[in-house]
Each structure stands twice: as C-alpha cells, then as structure tokens.
Coordinates of C-alpha atoms and ligand atoms in Angstrom, one line a residue:
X1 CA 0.0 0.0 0.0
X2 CA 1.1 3.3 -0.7
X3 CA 2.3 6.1 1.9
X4 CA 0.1 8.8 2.7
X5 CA 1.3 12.1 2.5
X6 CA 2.2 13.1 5.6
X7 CA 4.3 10.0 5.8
X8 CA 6.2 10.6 3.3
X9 CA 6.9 14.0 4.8
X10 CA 7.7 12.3 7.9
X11 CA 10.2 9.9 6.2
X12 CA 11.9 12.1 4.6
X13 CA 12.3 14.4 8.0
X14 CA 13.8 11.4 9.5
X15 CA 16.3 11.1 6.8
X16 CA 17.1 14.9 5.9
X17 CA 16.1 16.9 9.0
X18 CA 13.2 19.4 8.6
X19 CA 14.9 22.5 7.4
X20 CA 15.2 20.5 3.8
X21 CA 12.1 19.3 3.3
X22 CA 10.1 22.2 1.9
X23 CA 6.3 21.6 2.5
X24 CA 5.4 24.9 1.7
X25 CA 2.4 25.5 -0.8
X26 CA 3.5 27.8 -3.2
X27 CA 6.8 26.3 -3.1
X28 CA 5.3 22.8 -3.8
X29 CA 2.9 24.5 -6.2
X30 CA 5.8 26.2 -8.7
X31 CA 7.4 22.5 -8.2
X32 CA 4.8 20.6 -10.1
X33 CA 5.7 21.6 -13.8
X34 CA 8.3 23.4 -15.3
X35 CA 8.7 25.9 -18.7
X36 CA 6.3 23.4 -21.2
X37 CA 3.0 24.8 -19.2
X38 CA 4.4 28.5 -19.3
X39 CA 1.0 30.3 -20.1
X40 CA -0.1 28.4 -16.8
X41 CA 3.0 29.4 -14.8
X42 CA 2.3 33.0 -15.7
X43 CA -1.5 32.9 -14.7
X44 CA -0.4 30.7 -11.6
X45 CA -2.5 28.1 -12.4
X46 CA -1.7 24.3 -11.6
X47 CA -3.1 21.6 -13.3
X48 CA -0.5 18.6 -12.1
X49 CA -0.7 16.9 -9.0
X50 CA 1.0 18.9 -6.3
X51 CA 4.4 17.1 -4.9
X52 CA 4.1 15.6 -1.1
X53 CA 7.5 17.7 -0.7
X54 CA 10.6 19.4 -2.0
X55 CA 13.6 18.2 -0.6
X56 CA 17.2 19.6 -0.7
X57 CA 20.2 17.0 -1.1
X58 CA 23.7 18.1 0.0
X59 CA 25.4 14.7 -0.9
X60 CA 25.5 11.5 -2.3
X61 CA 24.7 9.7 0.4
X62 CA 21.4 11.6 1.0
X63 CA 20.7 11.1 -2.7
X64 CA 21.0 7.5 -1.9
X65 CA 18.7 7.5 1.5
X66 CA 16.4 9.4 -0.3
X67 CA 16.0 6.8 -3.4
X68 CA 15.7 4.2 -1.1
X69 CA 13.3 5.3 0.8
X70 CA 11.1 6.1 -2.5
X71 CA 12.2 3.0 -4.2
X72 CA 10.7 0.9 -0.6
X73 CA 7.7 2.5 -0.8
X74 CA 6.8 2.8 -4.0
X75 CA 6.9 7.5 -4.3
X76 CA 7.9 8.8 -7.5
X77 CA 10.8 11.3 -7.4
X78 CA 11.4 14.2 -9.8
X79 CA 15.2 15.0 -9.6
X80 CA 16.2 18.6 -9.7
X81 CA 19.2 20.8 -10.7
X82 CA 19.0 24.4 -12.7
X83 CA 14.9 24.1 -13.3
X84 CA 15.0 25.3 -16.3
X85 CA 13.6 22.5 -18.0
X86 CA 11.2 23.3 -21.1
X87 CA 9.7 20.1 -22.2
X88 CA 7.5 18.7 -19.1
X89 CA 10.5 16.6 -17.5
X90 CA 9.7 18.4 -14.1
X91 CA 6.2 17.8 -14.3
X92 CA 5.6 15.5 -10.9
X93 CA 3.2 13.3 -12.8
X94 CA 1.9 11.2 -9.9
X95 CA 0.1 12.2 -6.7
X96 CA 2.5 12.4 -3.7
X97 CA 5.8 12.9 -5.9
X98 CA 9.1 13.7 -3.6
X99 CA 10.9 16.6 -5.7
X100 CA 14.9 16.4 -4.9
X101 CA 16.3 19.1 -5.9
X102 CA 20.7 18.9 -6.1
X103 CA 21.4 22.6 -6.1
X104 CA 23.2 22.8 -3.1
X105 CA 25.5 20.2 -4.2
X106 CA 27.3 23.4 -5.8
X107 CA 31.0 22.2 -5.5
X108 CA 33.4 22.4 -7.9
X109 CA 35.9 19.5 -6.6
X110 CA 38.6 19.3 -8.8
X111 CA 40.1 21.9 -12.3
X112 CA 42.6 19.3 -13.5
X113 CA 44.7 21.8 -16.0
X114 CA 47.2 18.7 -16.7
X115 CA 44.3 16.3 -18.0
X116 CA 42.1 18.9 -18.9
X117 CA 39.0 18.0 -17.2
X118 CA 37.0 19.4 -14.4
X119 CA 34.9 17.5 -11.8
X120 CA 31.8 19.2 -10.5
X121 CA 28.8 18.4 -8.2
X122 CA 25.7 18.0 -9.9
X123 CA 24.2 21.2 -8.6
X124 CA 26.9 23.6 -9.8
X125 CA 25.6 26.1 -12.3
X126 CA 27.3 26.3 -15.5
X127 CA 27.4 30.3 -15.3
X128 CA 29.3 30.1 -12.3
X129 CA 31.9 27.3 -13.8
X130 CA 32.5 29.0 -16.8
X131 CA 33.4 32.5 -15.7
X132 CA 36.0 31.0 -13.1
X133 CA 37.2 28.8 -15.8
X134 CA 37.6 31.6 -18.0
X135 CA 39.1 33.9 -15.4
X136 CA 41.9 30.7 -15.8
X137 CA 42.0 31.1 -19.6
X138 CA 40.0 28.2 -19.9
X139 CA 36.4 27.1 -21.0
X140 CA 34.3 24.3 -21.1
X141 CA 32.7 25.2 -24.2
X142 CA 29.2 24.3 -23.1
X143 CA 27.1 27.5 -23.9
X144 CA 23.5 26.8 -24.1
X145 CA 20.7 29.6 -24.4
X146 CA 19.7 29.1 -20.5
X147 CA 23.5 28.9 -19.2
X148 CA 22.6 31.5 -16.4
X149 CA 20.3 29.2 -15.3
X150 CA 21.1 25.9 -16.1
X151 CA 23.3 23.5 -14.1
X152 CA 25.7 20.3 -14.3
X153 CA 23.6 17.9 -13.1
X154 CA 20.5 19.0 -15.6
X155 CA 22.8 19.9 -18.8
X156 CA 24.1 16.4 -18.7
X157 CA 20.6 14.7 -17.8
X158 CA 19.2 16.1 -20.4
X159 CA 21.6 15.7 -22.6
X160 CA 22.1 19.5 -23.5
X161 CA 24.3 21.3 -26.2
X162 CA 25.1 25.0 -26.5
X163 CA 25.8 27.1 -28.8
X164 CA 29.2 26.5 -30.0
X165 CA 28.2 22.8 -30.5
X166 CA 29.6 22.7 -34.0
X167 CA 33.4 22.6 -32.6
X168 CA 32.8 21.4 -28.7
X169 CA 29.5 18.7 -29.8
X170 CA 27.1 18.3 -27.0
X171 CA 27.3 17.2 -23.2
X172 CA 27.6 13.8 -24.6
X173 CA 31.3 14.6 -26.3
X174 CA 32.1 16.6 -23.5
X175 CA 31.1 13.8 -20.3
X176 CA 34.4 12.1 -19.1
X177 CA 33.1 10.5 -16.5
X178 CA 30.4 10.7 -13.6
X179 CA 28.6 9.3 -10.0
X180 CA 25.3 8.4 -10.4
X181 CA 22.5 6.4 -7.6
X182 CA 19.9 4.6 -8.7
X183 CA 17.0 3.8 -7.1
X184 CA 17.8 0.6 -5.1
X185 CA 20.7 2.3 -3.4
X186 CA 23.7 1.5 -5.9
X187 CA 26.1 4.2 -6.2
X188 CA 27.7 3.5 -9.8
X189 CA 30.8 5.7 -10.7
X190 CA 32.0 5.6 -14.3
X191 CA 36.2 6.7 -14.2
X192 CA 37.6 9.2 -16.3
X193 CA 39.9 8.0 -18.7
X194 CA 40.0 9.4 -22.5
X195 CA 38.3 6.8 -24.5
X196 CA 38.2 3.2 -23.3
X197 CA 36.8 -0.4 -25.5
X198 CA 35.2 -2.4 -22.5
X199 CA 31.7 -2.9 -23.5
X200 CA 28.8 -0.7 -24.5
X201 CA 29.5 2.8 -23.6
X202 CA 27.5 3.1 -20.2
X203 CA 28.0 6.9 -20.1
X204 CA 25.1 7.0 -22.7
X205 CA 22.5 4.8 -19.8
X206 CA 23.3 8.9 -17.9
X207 CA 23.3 11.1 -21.0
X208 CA 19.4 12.0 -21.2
X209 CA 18.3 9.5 -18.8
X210 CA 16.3 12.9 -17.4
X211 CA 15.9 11.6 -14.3
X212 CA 14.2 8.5 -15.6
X213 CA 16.8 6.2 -14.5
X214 CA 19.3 8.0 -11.9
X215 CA 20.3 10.8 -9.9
X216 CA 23.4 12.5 -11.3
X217 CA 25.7 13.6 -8.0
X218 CA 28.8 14.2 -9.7
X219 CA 30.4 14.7 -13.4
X220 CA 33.4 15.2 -15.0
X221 CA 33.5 17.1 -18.2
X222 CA 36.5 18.6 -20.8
X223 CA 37.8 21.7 -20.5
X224 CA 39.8 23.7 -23.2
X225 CA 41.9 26.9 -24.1
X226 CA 39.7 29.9 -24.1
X227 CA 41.3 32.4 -26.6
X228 CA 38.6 34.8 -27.7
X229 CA 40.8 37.2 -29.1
X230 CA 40.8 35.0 -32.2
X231 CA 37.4 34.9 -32.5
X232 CA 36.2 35.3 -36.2
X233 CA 32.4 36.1 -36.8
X234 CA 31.3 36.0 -40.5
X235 CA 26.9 37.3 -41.7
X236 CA 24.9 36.9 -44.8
X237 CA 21.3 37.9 -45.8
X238 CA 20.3 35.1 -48.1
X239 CA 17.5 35.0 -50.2
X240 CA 16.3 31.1 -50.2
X241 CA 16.1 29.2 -47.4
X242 CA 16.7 25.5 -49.5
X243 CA 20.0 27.5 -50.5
X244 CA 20.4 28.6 -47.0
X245 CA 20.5 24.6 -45.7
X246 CA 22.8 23.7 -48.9
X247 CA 25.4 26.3 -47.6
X248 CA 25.3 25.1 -44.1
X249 CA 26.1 21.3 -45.3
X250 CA 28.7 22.4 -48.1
X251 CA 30.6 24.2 -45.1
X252 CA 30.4 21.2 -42.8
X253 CA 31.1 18.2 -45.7
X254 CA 34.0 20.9 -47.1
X255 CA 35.4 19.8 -43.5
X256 CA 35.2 23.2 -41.8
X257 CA 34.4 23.1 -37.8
X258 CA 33.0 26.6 -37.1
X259 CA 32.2 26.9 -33.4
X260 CA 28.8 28.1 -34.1
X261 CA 26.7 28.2 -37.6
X262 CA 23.6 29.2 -38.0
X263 CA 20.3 29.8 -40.7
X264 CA 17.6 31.7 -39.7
X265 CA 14.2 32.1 -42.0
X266 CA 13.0 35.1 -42.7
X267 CA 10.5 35.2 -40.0
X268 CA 13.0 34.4 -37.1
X269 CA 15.4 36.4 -38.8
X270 CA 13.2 39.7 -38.8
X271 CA 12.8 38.8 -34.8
X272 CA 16.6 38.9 -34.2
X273 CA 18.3 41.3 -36.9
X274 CA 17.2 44.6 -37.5
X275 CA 19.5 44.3 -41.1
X276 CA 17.8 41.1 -42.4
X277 CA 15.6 43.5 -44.8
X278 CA 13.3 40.1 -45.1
X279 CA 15.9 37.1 -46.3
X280 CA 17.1 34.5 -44.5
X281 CA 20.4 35.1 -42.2
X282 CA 23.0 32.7 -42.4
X283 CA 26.0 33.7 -39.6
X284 CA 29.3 31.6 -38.6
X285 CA 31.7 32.0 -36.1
X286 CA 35.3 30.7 -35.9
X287 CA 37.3 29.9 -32.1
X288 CA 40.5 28.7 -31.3
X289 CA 44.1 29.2 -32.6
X290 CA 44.3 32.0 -34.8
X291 CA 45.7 30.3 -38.0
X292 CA 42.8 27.9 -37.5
X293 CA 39.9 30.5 -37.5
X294 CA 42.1 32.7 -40.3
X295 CA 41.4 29.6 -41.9
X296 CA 37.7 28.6 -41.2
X297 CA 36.5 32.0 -41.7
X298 CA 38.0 32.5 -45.0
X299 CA 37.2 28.6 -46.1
X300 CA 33.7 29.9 -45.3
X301 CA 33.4 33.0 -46.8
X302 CA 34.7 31.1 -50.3
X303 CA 32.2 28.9 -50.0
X304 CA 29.3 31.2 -48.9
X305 CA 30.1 33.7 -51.4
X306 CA 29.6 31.7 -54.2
X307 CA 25.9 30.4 -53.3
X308 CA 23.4 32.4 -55.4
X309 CA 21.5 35.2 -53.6
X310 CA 23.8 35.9 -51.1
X311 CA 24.8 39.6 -49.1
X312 CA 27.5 39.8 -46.5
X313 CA 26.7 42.2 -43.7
X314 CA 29.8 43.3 -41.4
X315 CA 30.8 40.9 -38.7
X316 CA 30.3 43.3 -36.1
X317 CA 26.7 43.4 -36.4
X318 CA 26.8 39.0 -35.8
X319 CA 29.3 39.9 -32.5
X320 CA 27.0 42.5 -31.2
X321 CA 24.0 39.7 -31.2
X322 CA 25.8 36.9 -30.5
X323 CA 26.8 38.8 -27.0
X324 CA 23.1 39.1 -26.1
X325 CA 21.9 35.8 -26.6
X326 CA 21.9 34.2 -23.1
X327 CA 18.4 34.2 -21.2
X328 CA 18.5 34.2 -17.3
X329 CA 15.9 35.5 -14.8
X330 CA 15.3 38.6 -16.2
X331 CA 14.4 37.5 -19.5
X332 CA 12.1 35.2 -17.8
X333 CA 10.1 37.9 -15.6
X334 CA 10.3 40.2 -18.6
X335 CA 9.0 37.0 -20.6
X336 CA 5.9 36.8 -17.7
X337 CA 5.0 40.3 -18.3
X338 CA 4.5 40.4 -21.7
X339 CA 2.2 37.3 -22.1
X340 CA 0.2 38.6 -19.1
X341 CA -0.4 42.0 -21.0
X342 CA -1.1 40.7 -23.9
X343 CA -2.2 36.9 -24.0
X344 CA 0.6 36.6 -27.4
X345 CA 3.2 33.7 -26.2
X346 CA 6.0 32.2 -27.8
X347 CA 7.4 28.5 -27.4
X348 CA 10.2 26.6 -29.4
X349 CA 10.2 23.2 -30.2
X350 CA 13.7 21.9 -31.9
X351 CA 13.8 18.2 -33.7
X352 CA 16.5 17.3 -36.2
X353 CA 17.4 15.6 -39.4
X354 CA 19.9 14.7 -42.4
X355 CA 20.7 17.1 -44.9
X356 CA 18.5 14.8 -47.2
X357 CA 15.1 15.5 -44.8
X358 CA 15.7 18.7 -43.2
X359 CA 14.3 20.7 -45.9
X360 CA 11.2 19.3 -46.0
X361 CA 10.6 18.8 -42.3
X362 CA 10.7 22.4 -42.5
X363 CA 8.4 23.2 -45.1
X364 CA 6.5 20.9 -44.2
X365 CA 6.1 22.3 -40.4
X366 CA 5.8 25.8 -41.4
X367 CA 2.9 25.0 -43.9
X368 CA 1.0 22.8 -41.5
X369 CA 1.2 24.9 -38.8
X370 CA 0.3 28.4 -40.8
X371 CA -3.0 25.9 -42.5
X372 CA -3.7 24.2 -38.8
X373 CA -3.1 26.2 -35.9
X374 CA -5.9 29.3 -35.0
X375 CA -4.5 32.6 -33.6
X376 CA -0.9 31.9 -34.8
X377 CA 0.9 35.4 -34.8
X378 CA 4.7 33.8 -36.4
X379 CA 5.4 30.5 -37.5
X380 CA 9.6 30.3 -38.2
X381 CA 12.9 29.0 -37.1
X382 CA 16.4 28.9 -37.3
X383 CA 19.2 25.8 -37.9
X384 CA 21.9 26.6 -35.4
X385 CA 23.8 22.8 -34.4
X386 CA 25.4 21.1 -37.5
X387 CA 26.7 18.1 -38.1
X388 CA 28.8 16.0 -41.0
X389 CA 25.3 14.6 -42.1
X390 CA 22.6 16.6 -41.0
X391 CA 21.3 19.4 -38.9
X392 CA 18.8 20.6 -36.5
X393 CA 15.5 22.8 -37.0
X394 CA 14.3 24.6 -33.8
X395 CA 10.9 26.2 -34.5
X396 CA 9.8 29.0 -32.6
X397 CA 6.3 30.2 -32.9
X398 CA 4.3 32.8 -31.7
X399 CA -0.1 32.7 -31.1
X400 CA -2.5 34.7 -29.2
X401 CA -4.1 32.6 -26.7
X402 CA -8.2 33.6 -27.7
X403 CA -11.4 32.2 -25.8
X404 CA -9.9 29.6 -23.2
X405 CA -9.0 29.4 -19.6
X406 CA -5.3 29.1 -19.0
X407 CA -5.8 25.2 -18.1
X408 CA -6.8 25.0 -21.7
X409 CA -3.9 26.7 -23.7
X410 CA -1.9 23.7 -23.8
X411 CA -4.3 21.4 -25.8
X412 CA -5.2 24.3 -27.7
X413 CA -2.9 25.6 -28.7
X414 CA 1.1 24.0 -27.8
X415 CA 0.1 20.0 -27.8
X416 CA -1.3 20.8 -31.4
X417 CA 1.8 22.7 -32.6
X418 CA 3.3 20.0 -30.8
X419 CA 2.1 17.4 -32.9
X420 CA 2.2 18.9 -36.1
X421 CA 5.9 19.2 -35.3
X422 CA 6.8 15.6 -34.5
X423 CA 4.3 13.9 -37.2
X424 CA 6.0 15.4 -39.8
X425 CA 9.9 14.9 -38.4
X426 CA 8.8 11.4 -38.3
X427 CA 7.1 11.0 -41.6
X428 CA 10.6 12.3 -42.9
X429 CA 12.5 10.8 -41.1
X430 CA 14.5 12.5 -38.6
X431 CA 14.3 13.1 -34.6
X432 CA 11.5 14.6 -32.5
X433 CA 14.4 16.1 -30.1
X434 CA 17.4 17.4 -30.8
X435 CA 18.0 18.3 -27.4
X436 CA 15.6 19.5 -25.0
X437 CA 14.8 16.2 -24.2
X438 CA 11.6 14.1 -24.6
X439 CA 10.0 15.5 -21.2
X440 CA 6.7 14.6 -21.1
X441 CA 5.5 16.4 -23.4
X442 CA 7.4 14.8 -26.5
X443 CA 7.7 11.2 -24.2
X444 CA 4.1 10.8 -25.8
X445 CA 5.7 9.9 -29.7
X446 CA 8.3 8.1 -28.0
X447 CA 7.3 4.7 -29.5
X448 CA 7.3 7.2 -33.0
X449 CA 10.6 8.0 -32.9
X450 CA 12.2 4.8 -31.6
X451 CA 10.8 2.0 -33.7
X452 CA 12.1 -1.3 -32.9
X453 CA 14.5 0.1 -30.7
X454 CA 12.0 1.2 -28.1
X455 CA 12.5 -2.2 -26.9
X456 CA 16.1 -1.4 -25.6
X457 CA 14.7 2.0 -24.0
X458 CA 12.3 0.1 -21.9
X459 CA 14.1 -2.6 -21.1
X460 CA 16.6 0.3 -19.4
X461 CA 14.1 1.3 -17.4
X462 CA 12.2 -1.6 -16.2
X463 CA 16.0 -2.8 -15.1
X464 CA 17.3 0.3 -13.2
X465 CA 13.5 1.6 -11.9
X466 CA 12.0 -2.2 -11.6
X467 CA 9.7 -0.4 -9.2
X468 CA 8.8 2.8 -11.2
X469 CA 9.5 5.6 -9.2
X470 CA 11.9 7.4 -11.0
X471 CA 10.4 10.5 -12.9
X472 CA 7.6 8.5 -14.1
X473 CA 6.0 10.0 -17.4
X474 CA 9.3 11.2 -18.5
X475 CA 10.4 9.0 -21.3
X476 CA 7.5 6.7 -21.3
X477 CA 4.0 8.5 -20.7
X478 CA 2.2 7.4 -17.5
X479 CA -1.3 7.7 -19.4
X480 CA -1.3 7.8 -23.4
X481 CA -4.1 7.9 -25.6
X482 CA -3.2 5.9 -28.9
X483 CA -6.1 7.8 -30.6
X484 CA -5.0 11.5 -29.3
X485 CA -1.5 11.6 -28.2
X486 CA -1.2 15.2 -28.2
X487 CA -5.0 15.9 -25.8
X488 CA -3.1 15.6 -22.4
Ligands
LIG501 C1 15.5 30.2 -22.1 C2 16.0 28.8 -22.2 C3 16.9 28.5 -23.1 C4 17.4 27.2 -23.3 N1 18.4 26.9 -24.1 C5 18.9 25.7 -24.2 C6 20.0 25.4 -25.1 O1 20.5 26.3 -25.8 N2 20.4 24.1 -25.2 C7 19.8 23.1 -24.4 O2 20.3 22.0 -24.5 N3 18.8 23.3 -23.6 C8 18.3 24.6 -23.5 N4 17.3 24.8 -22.6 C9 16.7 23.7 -21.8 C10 17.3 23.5 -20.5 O3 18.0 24.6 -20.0 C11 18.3 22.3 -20.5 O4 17.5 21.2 -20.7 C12 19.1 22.1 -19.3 O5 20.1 21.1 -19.6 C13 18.4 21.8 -18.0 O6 19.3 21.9 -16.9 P1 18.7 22.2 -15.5 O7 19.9 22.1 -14.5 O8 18.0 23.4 -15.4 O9 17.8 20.9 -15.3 P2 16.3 20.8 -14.7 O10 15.4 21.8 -15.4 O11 16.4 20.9 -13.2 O12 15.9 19.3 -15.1 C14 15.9 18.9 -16.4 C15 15.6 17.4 -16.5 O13 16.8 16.7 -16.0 C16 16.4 15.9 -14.9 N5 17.5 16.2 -13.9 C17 17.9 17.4 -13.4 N6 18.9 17.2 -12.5 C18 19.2 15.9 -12.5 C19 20.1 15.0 -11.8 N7 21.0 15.6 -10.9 N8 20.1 13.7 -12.0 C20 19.2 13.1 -12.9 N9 18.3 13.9 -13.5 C21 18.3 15.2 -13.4 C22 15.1 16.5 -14.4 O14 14.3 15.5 -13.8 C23 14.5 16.9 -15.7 O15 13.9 15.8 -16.4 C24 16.8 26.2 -22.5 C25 15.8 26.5 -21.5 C26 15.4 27.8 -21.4 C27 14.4 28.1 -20.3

C-alpha cells in the first residue's frame, strides 16, 4: 500500500532533518511543472498533482537515502538541478511525488589543468563554472541559451548542447566521467579516462536519462583553451532558405568546424536582426588558434560567397547579437510580463534531421502549422547545431491565446503545434528532439521515434527503476491515448 502524505513528509524528516524538506504550498505548487506549461505558470494556475515535498540533497549519500526510501515504498521522485527544463521533465506526474532538488551540491571538486578536465557536483551552475574557468583562460565550451540558469547535473541529464556545439559537440562529447545512484541504493561511478573499448558505452544509460533512470551527483566534463581574441564572426542575408540549408552542409562536408553556424528564415530572422531587410540570415563564427579561425573563416566565406542570392553584412553586427543571446531570470520575468499584457506567447520546439530530410521537415512544419493552428501570430525558425550529415531545426512560434482558460492553452494551442511538429519529423525521417529532451511532453511519440528500438529503452528502465519511481511519465508517458496523443 502506498504512503500517505504526511508520511512521506515524515520519512523524509527522519532522513534529511526538517529544514530540507520544503512543504510549503507555493513552493510545492511552482514545483509541479516546469517551462512546457508557461501560459499556466504566468496565470499561476496548476493543473499537475502537487508534490508531497521538496527536498534539498547536500550529498550523495542523502541522494542514496532518499532513493531508497522512495524505491521501498513505492513515491515517484522528480530529480532537480537548474529548473530550467522546457519540455515537461519536471512535471511531478503522480500524486505524492518527492521533488529532490541537487542545487546545493554546488562544489566544484577538482580543475585538473594537466588532464584537462574538471569535476563538478551536480548542482553547480554552469554560469558560475565558466566565468571562473575563464578567469583561468579556460572554457568548457558548453554555452547553451539558458547557461545563467542551467546547471551540471541538468545539462548532462538532459543531454544538453550550446551554442558552439559545431566545434565542442554536445554534453555527450564533452562527459568524461560521472557518480550516479539509482533507485535501489547503488552508487555507480563511471572513471575518467579518454576513450576506453570495454563494452557498451554506459555513459550513454546517464546522457538523457532525465531523471528517468538515476540521480546525477557528480560529473566530470573537458575543458579547453579559451582564446577569444581569435574569435572570427562571419553574416549573410540570403534570399532562399533551401539554398540557405545547402550552404550550411557544403561548409560542414568541405570539412570546416565553425564553433557556431547558424540559418535563420526570414521570419526568425526579422525577430533577431534589424539588417535582415526580409531574407534569411545565415551567420558563422570561428574559435580557437588564430591560424585555424584565419582559416575557417576565410574557407567559409569562399564557399558562402559563391551560393546564389547571397549579401555579406559586417561581422560586427553577428558579435553585437551573439553577446546578447543568453536568457537568465530577467528574460524570464520580462518573458511573464508580456504574455500577461497581452495573451501573445511564444514557445520553441527543436527536432532534427539529415541534410537529405531537413528541408522538408521544415516546409513541411511551417505549412501545417500556418494551415492548422488558429490565432498563430509567427510560424519560423532557425538551424543553429550542424553536423557531418545533418542538422537541427528549432521552431519558434508565436499565437494569441483567444477564448480559453489558462488550463486550456496547452491542448489548444502547444500540444497541437506539438504534434504537427513531431508527425512530420517522423514521416521524414528525422528526430523529435534534438535536445531539450523528450519531457513529457514529447515522451508521448516516444514509440514514433524509436521503432524497434523502443525495446532497448524500456528494457533500461524496467532494469534500473524495476519499481517505477523514477520520474515516471518522463520518457514513457504514464497515461497515453493511442487515438490523441497530443490531448493531455
Ligand atoms: C531560455 C531557455 C533557453 C534554453 N536553451 C537551451 C539550449 O541552448 N540548449 C539546451 O540543450 N537546452 C536549453 N534549454 C533547456 C534547459 O535549459 C536544458 O534542458 C538544461 O540542460 C536543463 O538543466 P537544469 O539544470 O535546469 O535541469 P532541470 O530543469 O532541473 O531538469 C531537467 C531534466 O533533467 C532531470 N534532472 C535534473 N537534474 C538531475 C540530476 N541531478 N540527476 C538526474 N536527472 C536530473 C530532471 O528530472 C528533468 O527531467 C533552455 C531552456 C530555457 C528556459
């Protein structure tokens, strides 16, 4: 039989001590979802079973006690870094969850200069990491949009990538090694060594497990030299966005590694640049030793130069933006403002595929969704992590939300775009995430985009959560509906 909820509460003050486990209702409230319900975050509205109680971890072996005591009795946890999570993965699903949050685990433990690698708790926020590492001449190049918020424990759970992915990859080519607990009390720790042929990779069982599988306490990620001085930042206006894709694939099969290159549509464009004069924007930017990015950035420009319907702007005008990307709180209560005065919100969903696919995805998207969706104010995107093969498409798109309660937007309106989105990436072929994770938003197309393979996914987690209490409905929805996967 399941615990009530005061025992839980009680449980968990036996093993943490009350000053960590929060109980209080607003708190608990704010706990239950994360970014994917924003319109209902803004009108403080909750629709998700409220958690029993937030708890705060300060190391592993709480983690573990914690786990345990959820594993015995059968309470689904929500593990917790940054909280900055935009697809659901926060969401506490079931009645009674036990949210256990790792921020204060906040140590860095070791900057290992000789081996290039640094060793972090799971709580410390990559902000914070990355200006002391580059106060050492040093980086980690993770930069992802939320990096003021976002932390280690999270960026690797989710497997996250920033913005100069195209050089650096994501978390998953930057993880050496890492501590992990599951939920029957093992504490598994995976060494650090620079490439190693012993089996299956079981780094990748951590990579995106959001919370699904194991708590992250600890992780060890690359560092390199930081040398912004030889930073090279290159801009276009093109005129066709097929061409815009071709340019982006000739640079990366041409063997070029920019740090960052992007393609935004016209529509995204004219959100960002006030010089895109309606085309398409296509901008690059080179890092690292300066005969290298000499290099890349005038490989680039030959190659860029010579697609049909192309404009170069001055690179300052790329550097001026690129400083201004990150978002942190004040974006976000800026963010809150805005929808409440006006009901308008935008959301982003990113999936990817191979340079053979991506084109179409995006058409296709763009005219579903400008045919399908009511109240839609801008339907767009941008490309902005390439690869050797293929690319990514994150869509960002704007609606009024007209004639519904707040508890009703997401059916509405987001579940819809939602689906349009990941139908058509899978009719083409490609992925329904390319990296904000499957949540439980996107968990719903889960047997979609795995295929066959969904076999191996579920076999993970009936092995390492035999008892389901790990983050239940991330991954694998808790309820789906066959008929309406996107009504939830
Ligand atoms: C404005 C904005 C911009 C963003 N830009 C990017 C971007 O550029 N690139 C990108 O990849 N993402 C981006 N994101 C999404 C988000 O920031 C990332 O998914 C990030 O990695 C989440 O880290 P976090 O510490 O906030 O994790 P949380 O939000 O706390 O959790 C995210 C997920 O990971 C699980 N989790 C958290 N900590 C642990 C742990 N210790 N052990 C096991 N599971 C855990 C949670 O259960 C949840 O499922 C953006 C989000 C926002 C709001």
């Amino acid at each position: 039989m399941s615990l009530a909820r005061e025992e839980i509460v009680k449980g968990l003050v036996n093993i943490l001590g009350e000053d960590r486990v929060i109980t209080d209702e607003t708190v608990l409230k704010e706990s239950s979802i994360d970014r994917y319900r924003k319109f209902e975050q803004c009108h403080e509205v909750y629709t998700q079973p409220i958690p029993a109680a937030v708890v705060y971890v300060k190391n592993t072996e709480e983690v573990r006690n914690v786990l345990m005591f959820a594993n015995e009795n059968g309470v689904n946890v929500v593990p917790r870094t940054g909280h900055s999570a935009i697809e659901g993965g926060l969401e506490t699903a079931l009645e009674n969850s036990v949210v256990i949050d790792g921020s204060e685990m906040n140590q860095v433990l070791e900057v290992n200069k000789e081996s290039m690698q640094v060793t972090c708790q799971c709580g410390v926020p990559l902000q914070s990491l990355e200006d002391s590492l580059r106060e050492q001449g040093l980086t980690t190049g993770h930069s992802p949009q939320s990096k003021p918020l976002a932390q280690m424990g999270g960026l690797v759970a989710t497997r996250s990538i920033g913005q100069f992915s195209t050089l650096y990859g994501g978390i998953e080519d930057m993880l050496v090694g890492c501590e992990v607990v599951f939920p029957g009390g093992q504490v598994c720790r995976i060494k650090n060594v620079p490439r190693r042929s012993v089996g299956p990779d079981i780094r990748h069982i951590v990579l995106g497990n959001e919370g699904a599988l194991c708590f992250i306490t600890e992780v060890t990620v690359k560092i390199f030299k930081y040398q912004p001085e030889n930073n090279r930042f290159l801009g276009y206006r093109i005129k066709d966005m097929e061409k815009g894709f071709q340019a982006l694939r000739q640079v990366m099969v041409e063997g070029y590694r920019p740090s960052v290159a992007r393609l935004y549509d016209l529509q995204d464009a004219e959100m960002n640049f006030d010089w895109a004069d309606g085309e398409n924007v296509l901008l690059f930017m080179a890092e690292g030793p300066a005969s290298i990015t000499k290099a890349t950035a005038e490989g680039i420009d030959e190659i860029v130069r010579k697609i049909e319907g192309v404009t170069p702007v001055d690179a300052s005008l790329i550097e001026t933006w690129f400083n201004h990307l990150n978002w942190g709180a004040e974006q976000i209560a800026q963010e809150k403002k805005e929808i409440l005065a006006t009901d308008n919100i935008g959301i982003t969903t990113e999936i990817s595929g191979c340079w053979d696919c991506i084109y179409k995805i995006y058409a296709s998207v763009v005219e579903r969704i400008t045919n399908e969706v009511p109240d839609l104010t801008m339907i767009g995107g941008h490309s902005s992590h390439s690869y050797i093969n293929g690319t990514n498409m994150y869509f960002v798109y704007y609606y009024n939300v007209v004639d519904c309660r707040p508890e009703d937007e997401i059916n509405k309106y987001h579940n819809l775009i939602n689906r349009i989105i990941c139908e058509e990436t899978v009719r083409f072929g490609g992925s329904i995430a390319h990296h904000h994770g499957l949540g439980k938003a996107r968990a719903h197309y889960v047997w979609e985009e795995y295929g066959s393979s969904f076999y191996m996914l579920e076999t993970l987690k009936y092995a390492f959560d035999p008892n389901g209490v790990m983050n239940m409905g991330t991954l694998i929805p808790v309820k789906h509906d066959k008929e309406h996967p996107w009504n939830f």
